[in-house]
Tab-separated table of C-alpha atoms in Angstrom:
chain	number	residue	atom	x	y	z
U	153	LEU	CA	134.749	94.214	90.136
U	154	VAL	CA	132.713	94.264	93.344
U	155	ILE	CA	132.012	97.975	92.874
U	156	ARG	CA	130.778	97.361	89.317
U	157	ALA	CA	128.655	94.427	90.465
U	158	THR	CA	127.131	96.588	93.193
U	159	ARG	CA	126.203	99.289	90.680
U	160	ILE	CA	124.581	96.744	88.359
U	161	ALA	CA	122.716	95.010	91.192
U	162	ALA	CA	121.377	98.335	92.467
U	163	GLY	CA	119.987	99.134	89.034
U	164	VAL	CA	118.270	95.751	88.806
U	165	ARG	CA	116.770	96.128	92.287
U	166	ILE	CA	115.474	99.633	91.651
U	167	ALA	CA	113.951	98.703	88.292
U	168	ASP	CA	112.174	95.692	89.850
U	169	ASN	CA	111.963	96.348	93.570
U	170	MET	CA	109.036	93.996	94.170
U	171	PRO	CA	108.784	91.650	91.182
U	172	ASP	CA	106.034	89.088	90.929
U	173	GLU	CA	106.970	85.416	90.601
U	174	THR	CA	107.110	85.488	86.803
U	175	ARG	CA	109.310	88.563	86.707
U	176	LEU	CA	111.583	87.183	89.440
U	177	ARG	CA	112.152	84.018	87.417
U	178	ALA	CA	113.088	86.174	84.422
U	179	ILE	CA	115.542	88.224	86.503
U	180	LEU	CA	117.218	85.073	87.835
U	181	SER	CA	117.199	83.211	84.518
U	182	ASP	CA	120.498	81.972	83.086
U	183	GLU	CA	120.052	84.226	80.064
U	184	ASN	CA	119.615	87.368	82.140
U	185	VAL	CA	122.445	86.442	84.513
U	186	ARG	CA	124.779	85.986	81.519
U	187	ARG	CA	123.723	89.406	80.223
U	188	LEU	CA	124.549	90.982	83.579
U	189	GLN	CA	127.876	89.137	83.685
U	190	ASP	CA	128.734	90.554	80.258
U	191	ARG	CA	128.011	94.064	81.551
U	192	LEU	CA	130.174	93.380	84.583
U	193	ARG	CA	133.157	92.289	82.496
U	194	ALA	CA	132.782	94.939	79.803
U	195	GLY	CA	134.884	97.512	81.659
U	196	GLY	CA	134.546	101.269	81.405
U	197	GLY	CA	132.766	103.720	83.662
U	198	MET	CA	129.328	103.010	85.042
U	199	GLU	CA	126.699	105.242	86.542
U	200	GLY	CA	123.201	104.904	87.869
U	201	PRO	CA	121.015	105.085	90.963
U	202	THR	CA	121.840	103.129	94.101
U	203	GLU	CA	118.945	103.866	96.443
U	204	GLN	CA	115.592	104.795	94.924
U	205	TRP	CA	114.225	105.733	91.518
U	206	THR	CA	114.831	109.353	92.426
U	207	SER	CA	118.129	110.664	93.736
U	208	GLU	CA	116.334	112.832	96.278
U	209	PRO	CA	116.739	111.497	99.841
U	210	PRO	CA	113.579	110.909	101.875
U	211	PRO	CA	112.556	114.135	103.636
U	212	GLY	CA	113.806	114.195	107.195
U	213	ALA	CA	116.210	111.322	106.604
U	214	ASP	CA	118.401	110.928	109.654
U	215	PRO	CA	121.169	108.323	109.995
U	216	GLY	CA	122.058	106.236	113.002
U	217	HIS	CA	118.824	104.497	113.953
U	218	THR	CA	119.372	100.973	112.683
U	219	THR	CA	120.813	98.026	114.579
U	220	SER	CA	121.491	94.435	113.629
U	221	PHE	CA	122.395	91.391	115.663
U	222	SER	CA	123.135	87.763	114.857
U	223	ILE	CA	122.970	84.869	117.316
U	224	ALA	CA	123.720	81.145	117.085
U	225	ASP	CA	123.330	78.547	119.820
U	226	HIS	CA	124.968	75.192	120.526
U	227	GLU	CA	122.052	73.369	118.896
U	228	GLY	CA	122.696	75.003	115.531
U	229	ASN	CA	119.863	77.532	115.616
U	230	PHE	CA	120.650	80.845	113.926
U	231	VAL	CA	118.891	84.208	114.179
U	232	CYS	CA	119.725	87.392	112.280
U	233	ILE	CA	117.635	90.504	112.938
U	234	THR	CA	118.007	93.993	111.502
U	235	GLN	CA	115.747	96.617	113.043
U	236	SER	CA	115.434	100.318	112.325
U	237	LEU	CA	113.396	103.228	113.617
U	238	GLY	CA	113.829	105.178	110.385
U	239	SER	CA	114.521	108.484	112.122
U	240	VAL	CA	114.846	109.865	115.647
U	241	PHE	CA	112.375	107.992	117.892
U	242	GLY	CA	110.737	106.509	114.784
U	243	SER	CA	107.017	107.248	114.752
U	244	GLY	CA	107.164	108.548	118.308
U	245	VAL	CA	104.824	105.740	119.385
U	246	ALA	CA	105.907	103.098	121.894
U	247	VAL	CA	104.219	99.739	122.432
U	248	PRO	CA	102.692	100.046	125.924
U	249	GLY	CA	104.637	98.250	128.606
U	250	THR	CA	107.596	97.378	126.368
U	251	GLY	CA	109.559	100.535	125.671
U	252	VAL	CA	109.721	99.406	122.035
U	253	LEU	CA	109.328	102.265	119.570
U	254	LEU	CA	107.529	101.755	116.267
U	255	ASN	CA	109.322	102.930	113.144
U	256	ASN	CA	108.163	105.529	110.649
U	257	PHE	CA	109.427	103.910	107.465
U	258	LEU	CA	106.318	104.769	105.514
U	259	TYR	CA	108.026	108.059	104.703
U	260	TRP	CA	110.547	106.048	102.648
U	261	ALA	CA	107.819	105.060	100.217
U	262	ASP	CA	108.605	105.964	96.609
U	263	VAL	CA	106.104	108.604	95.505
U	264	GLN	CA	107.928	109.801	92.394
U	265	PRO	CA	105.714	109.836	89.271
U	266	GLY	CA	107.025	107.392	86.692
U	267	SER	CA	108.847	105.226	89.220
U	268	PRO	CA	108.328	101.472	88.778
U	269	ASN	CA	108.136	101.306	92.572
U	270	LEU	CA	105.467	103.975	93.022
U	271	ALA	CA	103.674	103.336	96.316
U	272	LYS	CA	100.177	101.896	95.920
U	273	PRO	CA	97.443	100.986	98.416
U	274	GLY	CA	97.954	97.550	99.931
U	275	GLN	CA	101.419	97.145	98.435
U	276	PRO	CA	104.291	96.054	100.714
U	277	LEU	CA	106.891	98.735	101.297
U	278	ALA	CA	110.177	97.995	99.556
U	279	MET	CA	112.915	98.049	102.170
U	280	CYS	CA	116.701	97.844	102.288
U	281	MET	CA	116.927	95.589	105.355
U	282	ALA	CA	118.840	92.450	104.433
U	283	PRO	CA	119.565	90.154	107.389
U	284	SER	CA	121.102	86.990	105.980
U	285	ILE	CA	121.724	83.394	106.988
U	286	SER	CA	124.122	81.424	104.790
U	287	THR	CA	123.934	77.647	104.587
U	288	ARG	CA	126.348	74.821	103.832
U	289	ASP	CA	124.884	71.483	102.760
U	290	GLY	CA	121.476	72.752	103.797
U	291	GLU	CA	122.559	73.723	107.307
U	292	PRO	CA	123.036	77.301	108.577
U	293	CYS	CA	126.682	78.244	108.980
U	294	LEU	CA	126.797	82.048	109.004
U	295	ALA	CA	124.445	84.829	110.079
U	296	LEU	CA	125.303	88.377	109.040
U	297	GLY	CA	123.461	91.675	109.193
U	298	THR	CA	124.420	95.333	109.322
U	299	PRO	CA	122.982	98.826	109.766
U	300	GLY	CA	123.536	101.492	107.140
U	301	SER	CA	120.384	102.483	105.227
U	302	TYR	CA	120.745	101.521	101.556
U	303	GLY	CA	124.418	100.928	102.291
U	304	ILE	CA	123.295	97.714	104.011
U	305	LEU	CA	122.990	96.034	100.630
U	306	GLN	CA	126.555	97.065	99.787
U	307	THR	CA	128.223	96.467	103.153
U	308	GLN	CA	126.938	92.919	103.493
U	309	ALA	CA	127.963	91.970	99.979
U	310	GLN	CA	131.500	93.274	100.509
U	311	ALA	CA	131.882	91.488	103.846
U	312	LEU	CA	130.592	88.212	102.386
U	313	VAL	CA	132.893	88.451	99.354
U	314	SER	CA	135.881	89.121	101.625
U	315	HIS	CA	135.004	86.147	103.826
U	316	LEU	CA	133.738	83.580	101.315
U	317	ASP	CA	135.737	84.436	98.184
U	318	PHE	CA	138.971	85.834	99.612
U	319	GLY	CA	139.123	83.664	102.717
U	320	LEU	CA	139.416	86.416	105.321
U	321	GLY	CA	138.368	85.529	108.837
U	322	LEU	CA	134.841	86.692	109.552
U	323	GLN	CA	135.815	89.505	111.926
U	324	THR	CA	138.599	90.601	109.575
U	325	ALA	CA	136.132	90.651	106.677
U	326	ILE	CA	133.702	92.753	108.713
U	327	ASP	CA	136.456	95.162	109.777
U	328	ALA	CA	137.978	95.490	106.282
U	329	PRO	CA	137.793	98.890	104.526
U	330	ARG	CA	134.745	99.286	102.308
U	331	ALA	CA	133.343	101.424	99.536
U	332	ARG	CA	129.903	103.029	99.369
U	333	LEU	CA	128.324	103.806	96.023
U	334	TRP	CA	126.014	106.769	95.607
U	335	ASP	CA	123.824	107.862	92.722
U	336	GLY	CA	125.539	108.792	89.481
U	337	ARG	CA	129.200	107.728	89.375
U	338	LEU	CA	130.186	108.662	92.919
U	339	VAL	CA	132.073	106.038	94.917
U	340	GLU	CA	133.037	106.893	98.494
U	341	ILE	CA	135.955	104.820	99.791
U	342	GLU	CA	137.122	104.672	103.391
U	343	ASN	CA	140.432	106.417	104.060
U	344	ARG	CA	141.888	103.170	105.417
U	345	VAL	CA	142.348	101.985	101.829
U	346	ALA	CA	145.994	102.231	100.740
U	347	PRO	CA	146.766	105.234	98.478
U	348	GLU	CA	148.180	102.989	95.740
U	349	VAL	CA	144.889	101.084	95.630
U	350	LEU	CA	142.979	104.336	95.145
U	351	VAL	CA	145.310	105.284	92.286
U	352	ALA	CA	144.724	101.915	90.614
U	353	LEU	CA	140.948	102.265	90.986
U	354	ARG	CA	140.987	105.715	89.381
U	355	GLU	CA	142.779	104.261	86.389
């Protein structure tokens, strides 16, 4: 169910990566949510994009340059930061006196003709960073972030579902085996998943 929900959510995000306020209200409306729930429960195979409008990876894409950290103090303040260079040494430019490298994420911009997210002058760059702070009764209770390119949006959801819905301890939920969806119908599952579970998923 989580895998199907991830596929549906990716399609919604890609079709409306930066919706205006009116469109966002329509996406989050009860009517649209019920429609998505019906798709989720319908069963059967699903396919679609998971990253950008095009299945082509950004030129020069290079993994391993994203970090995330979460901090809470005794006064109840929470911070969750996810930072990425984009590729090796980012833009190759460091802020003088800091050693901090600037990223080169502009190369992730969607430049595919026909894409609803086609890069335009002055438009914010759609990004897959998703640091999160969860609240209970209006107060922060959990900060969670992760590296992983577009997998960030999948990893965090799976960890949160394991912790909040299935009651796993936070570290156990983070350490639990996960799946990564790719474009089309491909689902990559960690080899720590029990063989009988894989058989059931294939069915």
